[in-house]
Short mmCIF file of C-alpha atoms and ligand atoms in Angstrom, two decimals:
data_model
loop_
_atom_site.label_atom_id
_atom_site.label_comp_id
_atom_site.label_asym_id
_atom_site.label_seq_id
_atom_site.Cartn_x
_atom_site.Cartn_y
_atom_site.Cartn_z
CA MET A 1 94.75 83.48 106.97
CA ALA A 2 94.86 85.18 103.57
CA ALA A 3 98.32 85.51 102.03
CA VAL A 4 99.76 89.04 101.86
CA ILE A 5 100.10 90.28 98.29
CA LYS A 6 102.79 92.88 97.66
CA LYS A 7 104.30 92.02 94.31
CA VAL A 8 102.10 91.27 91.31
CA GLY A 9 103.19 89.67 88.03
CA VAL A 10 101.15 90.33 84.88
CA ILE A 11 101.58 88.10 81.83
CA GLY A 12 100.59 89.81 78.56
CA ALA A 13 101.00 93.55 78.00
CA GLY A 14 97.93 94.01 75.75
CA GLN A 15 94.80 96.00 76.55
CA MET A 16 93.96 93.97 79.67
CA GLY A 17 97.49 93.31 81.00
CA GLY A 18 98.49 96.95 80.57
CA GLY A 19 95.32 98.08 82.33
CA ILE A 20 95.86 95.68 85.25
CA ALA A 21 99.52 96.75 85.61
CA HIS A 22 98.33 100.38 85.59
CA VAL A 23 95.73 100.03 88.35
CA ALA A 24 97.90 97.72 90.49
CA ALA A 25 100.90 100.10 90.36
CA LEU A 26 98.67 103.08 91.14
CA ALA A 27 97.32 101.20 94.17
CA GLY A 28 100.88 100.74 95.50
CA PHE A 29 101.72 97.19 94.37
CA ASP A 30 105.09 96.40 92.83
CA VAL A 31 104.36 95.10 89.33
CA VAL A 32 106.38 92.95 86.93
CA LEU A 33 104.94 93.05 83.41
CA ASN A 34 105.80 90.25 80.98
CA ASP A 35 105.06 89.65 77.28
CA ILE A 36 106.55 87.35 74.65
CA SER A 37 106.93 90.37 72.43
CA ALA A 38 109.45 93.08 73.43
CA ASP A 39 107.57 95.50 71.16
CA ARG A 40 104.32 94.80 73.01
CA LEU A 41 106.08 95.47 76.32
CA LYS A 42 107.23 98.83 74.98
CA SER A 43 103.86 99.78 73.53
CA GLY A 44 102.09 98.52 76.68
CA MET A 45 104.24 100.81 78.84
CA ALA A 46 103.60 103.72 76.45
CA THR A 47 99.83 103.14 76.76
CA ILE A 48 100.06 103.03 80.57
CA ASN A 49 102.00 106.30 80.49
CA GLY A 50 99.44 107.94 78.20
CA ASN A 51 96.47 106.73 80.26
CA LEU A 52 98.06 107.92 83.52
CA ALA A 53 98.77 111.30 81.89
CA ARG A 54 95.07 111.54 80.96
CA GLN A 55 94.13 110.82 84.59
CA VAL A 56 96.53 113.58 85.71
CA SER A 57 94.95 116.06 83.27
CA LYS A 58 91.50 115.15 84.61
CA LYS A 59 92.85 115.72 88.13
CA GLY A 60 92.09 112.18 89.30
CA VAL A 61 95.78 111.46 89.87
CA THR A 62 98.74 113.75 90.78
CA GLU A 63 102.03 113.98 88.85
CA ASP A 64 103.70 112.45 91.89
CA ASP A 65 101.25 109.47 91.97
CA LYS A 66 101.89 108.94 88.26
CA ALA A 67 105.69 109.00 88.65
CA LYS A 68 105.51 106.61 91.61
CA ALA A 69 103.20 104.21 89.72
CA ILE A 70 105.51 104.15 86.69
CA GLY A 71 108.46 103.59 89.03
CA ARG A 72 106.75 100.51 90.52
CA ILE A 73 106.46 98.73 87.15
CA THR A 74 109.39 96.66 85.89
CA LEU A 75 109.44 94.76 82.62
CA ALA A 76 110.42 91.10 82.21
CA GLU A 77 110.94 89.43 78.86
CA LYS A 78 111.12 85.99 80.51
CA LEU A 79 108.81 84.32 82.99
CA ASP A 80 111.62 83.79 85.51
CA GLY A 81 111.42 87.55 86.13
CA LEU A 82 108.11 86.76 87.91
CA ALA A 83 109.60 84.11 90.25
CA ASP A 84 109.17 86.04 93.51
CA CYS A 85 105.71 87.52 92.82
CA ASP A 86 102.97 86.85 95.38
CA LEU A 87 100.25 86.86 92.70
CA VAL A 88 100.60 86.35 88.94
CA ILE A 89 97.70 87.29 86.64
CA GLU A 90 97.73 85.79 83.15
CA THR A 91 96.20 88.02 80.42
CA ALA A 92 97.59 86.46 77.23
CA VAL A 93 95.41 85.68 74.21
CA GLU A 94 92.13 83.78 74.70
CA LYS A 95 93.53 80.42 73.52
CA GLU A 96 93.51 77.54 75.93
CA GLU A 97 96.70 75.88 74.63
CA VAL A 98 98.65 79.17 74.94
CA LYS A 99 97.44 79.65 78.52
CA ARG A 100 98.24 76.02 79.48
CA LYS A 101 101.79 76.38 78.14
CA ILE A 102 102.27 79.63 80.06
CA PHE A 103 101.09 78.03 83.33
CA HIS A 104 103.36 75.05 82.81
CA GLU A 105 106.42 77.29 82.31
CA LEU A 106 105.41 79.73 85.04
CA CYS A 107 104.90 77.11 87.75
CA ALA A 108 108.39 75.72 87.10
CA VAL A 109 109.94 79.04 88.25
CA LEU A 110 107.32 80.62 90.54
CA LYS A 111 107.60 80.34 94.34
CA PRO A 112 105.26 77.59 95.54
CA GLU A 113 103.14 79.73 97.85
CA ALA A 114 102.27 82.28 95.13
CA ILE A 115 98.72 82.58 93.77
CA VAL A 116 98.16 82.13 90.03
CA ALA A 117 95.17 83.78 88.34
CA SER A 118 93.73 84.04 84.84
CA ASP A 119 91.81 86.98 83.34
CA THR A 120 90.11 84.65 80.83
CA SER A 121 86.69 85.83 79.60
CA SER A 122 85.26 82.38 79.14
CA ILE A 123 87.59 79.38 79.62
CA SER A 124 86.90 77.03 82.55
CA ILE A 125 88.95 78.00 85.63
CA THR A 126 88.83 74.42 86.90
CA ARG A 127 90.34 73.17 83.62
CA LEU A 128 93.08 75.85 83.58
CA ALA A 129 93.84 75.12 87.27
CA ALA A 130 94.41 71.49 86.36
CA ALA A 131 97.26 72.62 84.08
CA THR A 132 99.14 74.01 87.12
CA ASP A 133 100.93 72.46 90.10
CA ARG A 134 98.65 74.42 92.49
CA PRO A 135 94.90 74.12 91.68
CA GLU A 136 94.10 75.18 95.26
CA ARG A 137 95.98 78.47 94.72
CA PHE A 138 94.49 79.12 91.27
CA ILE A 139 91.56 81.52 90.66
CA GLY A 140 89.79 83.51 87.93
CA ILE A 141 90.19 87.29 88.36
CA HIS A 142 88.16 88.68 85.47
CA PHE A 143 88.65 92.41 84.89
CA MET A 144 86.46 94.50 82.59
CA ASN A 145 87.74 96.60 79.69
CA PRO A 146 88.95 99.39 80.00
CA VAL A 147 90.42 98.33 83.36
CA PRO A 148 91.19 101.81 84.79
CA LEU A 149 87.55 102.91 84.27
CA MET A 150 85.43 99.86 85.02
CA GLU A 151 84.34 99.30 88.61
CA LEU A 152 83.73 95.54 88.55
CA VAL A 153 85.94 92.46 88.82
CA GLU A 154 84.46 88.95 88.73
CA LEU A 155 86.09 86.37 91.00
CA ILE A 156 85.69 82.78 89.90
CA ARG A 157 86.72 79.86 92.08
CA GLY A 158 87.72 76.63 90.42
CA ILE A 159 86.58 73.41 92.06
CA ALA A 160 89.81 73.23 94.12
CA THR A 161 90.40 76.94 94.92
CA ASP A 162 90.98 77.26 98.69
CA ASP A 163 89.53 79.92 101.01
CA SER A 164 92.79 81.72 101.62
CA THR A 165 93.35 82.21 97.85
CA PHE A 166 89.80 83.51 97.49
CA GLU A 167 90.17 85.91 100.48
CA ALA A 168 93.59 87.19 99.32
CA SER A 169 92.18 87.83 95.82
CA LYS A 170 89.18 89.64 97.29
CA GLU A 171 91.48 91.88 99.35
CA PHE A 172 93.63 92.56 96.29
CA VAL A 173 90.60 93.66 94.24
CA ALA A 174 89.35 95.87 97.10
CA LYS A 175 92.77 97.58 97.27
CA LEU A 176 92.39 98.43 93.57
CA GLY A 177 89.18 100.26 94.53
CA LYS A 178 86.99 97.84 92.58
CA GLN A 179 83.88 95.87 93.50
CA VAL A 180 83.73 92.08 93.39
CA ALA A 181 80.99 89.92 91.89
CA VAL A 182 81.49 86.24 92.71
CA SER A 183 80.67 83.87 89.87
CA GLU A 184 80.56 80.10 89.76
CA ASP A 185 82.79 78.48 87.16
CA PHE A 186 80.37 78.11 84.23
CA PRO A 187 80.87 79.26 80.63
CA ALA A 188 81.41 83.03 80.30
CA PHE A 189 80.69 83.60 84.04
CA ILE A 190 78.07 86.31 84.87
CA VAL A 191 78.68 89.50 82.87
CA ASN A 192 79.36 87.87 79.51
CA ARG A 193 76.68 85.20 80.04
CA ILE A 194 74.10 87.98 80.15
CA LEU A 195 75.72 90.61 77.90
CA LEU A 196 76.77 88.49 74.93
CA PRO A 197 73.37 86.86 74.24
CA MET A 198 71.91 90.40 74.26
CA ILE A 199 74.50 91.54 71.72
CA ASN A 200 73.93 88.37 69.66
CA GLU A 201 70.17 89.05 69.71
CA ALA A 202 70.81 92.63 68.53
CA ILE A 203 72.76 91.15 65.59
CA TYR A 204 69.81 88.78 64.84
CA THR A 205 67.51 91.82 64.95
CA LEU A 206 69.73 93.40 62.28
CA TYR A 207 70.05 90.10 60.32
CA GLU A 208 66.28 89.63 60.19
CA GLY A 209 65.74 93.24 59.08
CA VAL A 210 63.75 94.29 62.13
CA GLY A 211 65.87 97.44 62.29
CA ASN A 212 69.04 98.91 60.84
CA VAL A 213 72.26 99.56 62.83
CA GLU A 214 71.26 103.09 63.81
CA ALA A 215 67.72 102.13 64.81
CA ILE A 216 68.88 99.21 66.97
CA ASP A 217 71.54 101.25 68.80
CA ALA A 218 69.24 104.25 69.26
CA ALA A 219 66.46 101.97 70.52
CA MET A 220 68.62 100.48 73.27
CA LYS A 221 70.30 103.78 74.20
CA LEU A 222 67.11 105.82 74.42
CA GLY A 223 64.64 103.04 75.18
CA ALA A 224 66.61 101.09 77.77
CA HIS A 225 69.08 103.77 78.90
CA HIS A 226 72.13 101.74 77.86
CA PRO A 227 75.17 104.05 77.62
CA MET A 228 76.21 102.41 74.32
CA GLY A 229 74.08 100.64 71.73
CA PRO A 230 74.65 96.84 71.51
CA LEU A 231 76.23 97.01 68.03
CA GLU A 232 78.51 99.88 69.01
CA LEU A 233 79.47 97.85 72.08
CA ALA A 234 80.14 94.73 69.98
CA ASP A 235 82.57 96.77 67.84
CA PHE A 236 84.27 98.00 71.02
CA ILE A 237 84.69 94.49 72.47
CA GLY A 238 85.83 93.04 69.11
CA LEU A 239 83.55 90.88 66.92
CA ASP A 240 86.02 87.94 67.04
CA THR A 241 85.87 88.02 70.86
CA CYS A 242 82.06 88.24 70.75
CA LEU A 243 81.94 85.21 68.44
CA SER A 244 84.34 83.16 70.55
CA ILE A 245 82.34 83.85 73.72
CA MET A 246 79.08 82.84 71.95
CA GLN A 247 80.80 79.64 70.78
CA VAL A 248 81.91 78.86 74.35
CA LEU A 249 78.31 79.39 75.55
CA HIS A 250 76.86 77.32 72.70
CA GLU A 251 79.27 74.43 73.16
CA GLY A 252 79.55 74.64 76.94
CA LEU A 253 75.81 74.78 77.67
CA ALA A 254 74.64 72.81 74.59
CA ASP A 255 71.58 75.02 74.21
CA SER A 256 70.51 76.29 70.76
CA LYS A 257 69.47 79.63 72.27
CA TYR A 258 73.18 80.55 72.28
CA ARG A 259 73.77 79.88 68.56
CA PRO A 260 75.97 82.65 67.13
CA CYS A 261 74.15 84.80 64.55
CA PRO A 262 75.32 83.97 60.98
CA LEU A 263 75.77 87.70 60.36
CA LEU A 264 78.29 87.88 63.24
CA VAL A 265 80.17 84.95 61.68
CA LYS A 266 80.15 86.77 58.32
CA TYR A 267 81.65 89.97 59.75
CA VAL A 268 84.40 87.96 61.49
CA GLU A 269 85.12 86.02 58.29
CA ALA A 270 85.44 89.34 56.44
CA GLY A 271 88.00 90.49 59.01
CA TRP A 272 85.62 93.31 60.01
CA LEU A 273 86.29 92.91 63.72
CA GLY A 274 85.12 96.31 64.97
CA ARG A 275 87.18 99.26 66.16
CA LYS A 276 90.48 97.40 66.21
CA THR A 277 90.31 96.82 62.44
CA GLN A 278 88.46 100.11 61.80
CA ARG A 279 85.38 98.34 60.46
CA GLY A 280 82.57 96.35 62.03
CA PHE A 281 78.92 97.35 62.38
CA TYR A 282 80.33 100.86 61.90
CA ASP A 283 83.10 102.09 59.60
CA TYR A 284 85.60 104.09 61.69
CA ARG A 285 87.91 105.19 58.89
CA GLY A 286 86.37 108.64 58.48
CA ALA A 287 85.88 111.53 60.90
CA LYS A 288 82.62 110.01 62.18
CA PRO A 289 81.57 106.34 62.51
CA VAL A 290 79.23 105.37 59.64
CA PRO A 291 76.90 102.31 59.91
CA THR A 292 77.87 99.50 57.53
CA ARG A 293 74.24 98.30 57.21
N1 NAD B 1 89.37 92.65 75.58
C1 NAD B 1 88.45 92.52 76.51
O1 NAD B 1 87.41 93.19 76.49
C2 NAD B 1 88.68 91.55 77.64
C3 NAD B 1 87.96 91.72 78.86
C4 NAD B 1 88.21 90.83 79.92
C5 NAD B 1 89.11 89.78 79.76
N2 NAD B 1 89.77 89.62 78.56
C6 NAD B 1 90.73 88.51 78.44
O2 NAD B 1 92.04 89.01 78.65
C7 NAD B 1 92.97 88.27 77.84
C8 NAD B 1 93.77 89.22 76.97
O3 NAD B 1 92.92 90.01 76.18
P1 NAD B 1 93.42 91.40 75.55
O4 NAD B 1 92.20 92.05 75.01
O5 NAD B 1 94.29 92.12 76.52
O6 NAD B 1 94.33 90.87 74.33
P2 NAD B 1 95.54 91.61 73.57
O7 NAD B 1 95.63 90.96 72.26
O8 NAD B 1 95.40 93.09 73.67
O9 NAD B 1 96.84 91.21 74.47
C9 NAD B 1 97.35 89.93 74.61
C10 NAD B 1 98.85 90.03 74.87
O10 NAD B 1 99.36 88.74 75.24
C11 NAD B 1 100.63 88.59 74.67
N3 NAD B 1 100.98 87.17 74.64
C12 NAD B 1 100.56 86.22 73.76
N4 NAD B 1 101.13 85.03 74.07
C13 NAD B 1 101.91 85.25 75.16
C14 NAD B 1 102.76 84.42 75.93
N5 NAD B 1 102.92 83.13 75.64
N6 NAD B 1 103.42 84.95 76.99
C15 NAD B 1 103.28 86.27 77.28
N7 NAD B 1 102.48 87.11 76.58
C16 NAD B 1 101.81 86.60 75.54
C17 NAD B 1 100.52 89.25 73.30
O11 NAD B 1 101.81 89.58 72.78
C18 NAD B 1 99.67 90.48 73.64
O12 NAD B 1 100.48 91.59 73.97
C19 NAD B 1 92.13 87.23 77.08
O13 NAD B 1 92.13 86.02 77.81
C20 NAD B 1 90.74 87.86 77.07
O14 NAD B 1 89.70 86.92 76.97
C21 NAD B 1 89.59 90.50 77.53
#
């Protein structure tokens, strides 16, 4: 029998954690949102408020739904505020040692029957599970960015994940109104395993002078009906994140076809990380994005 999930803890109030808290609260779950930074908790809540307001103005959500969703979210500056959650989803930075430390501290206070999940984009679920006291109740629940808009969630079982954890997670995702794709626990799972080599190849196409930024993005938008060009998309994801996922693929699968493009490395070294730093393959500092190559 799958466990009943009513109360959801979210660790990390950044773009992913805030988005997960938003959709879970809107779906009727009680949510406890945690972050090491009190400022991040405040700005995370402000973003949730703003995004819900946008949904109200687009008529997808009523004022009453919005007020109820906000009312279901409580903030916790310490992990012991998550002790009685039925499911805790970790969405802190993509650094294995940070995640391991969080799981160690969380498991010391969390009720034993609770499920623990990570939203990692690329780190092995089996390895993260081994850092907890409950590998059988540990799972990868990988949301897509931006969470309120994207329809898919990948579910990744670690080697020890039991059936009831998997079924409860599947039910949870269905209640959020999202579709599940089940992935085995291999580097970068399904979406990023396919998407990131395509983006990396687009950067090689630029690096080798086959086309410029505009030509490459126009080619894939108009020639393959992609809603965003690959370089525009790379800027949206963050070039540092793109590089770290390529490194996980390269190291994890030991195949030279995943080698990160030197031009991607150069942009990251320059601190041109895409939209979040206002410069990447496009410069976002003016009224309109301008290609940087
Ligand atoms: N950005 C994406 O497109 C995307 C998509 C899917 C999954 N992910 C994954 O989600 C995770 C978070 O990514 P993000 O884009 O939301 O990052 P982000 O930088 O927006 O947010 C991370 C948050 O975690 C907090 N944090 C750091 N250490 C913490 C700790 N010890 N305890 C509690 N909170 C802590 C930070 O203060 C920050 O608010 C990563 O594992 C990433 O790989 C990201």
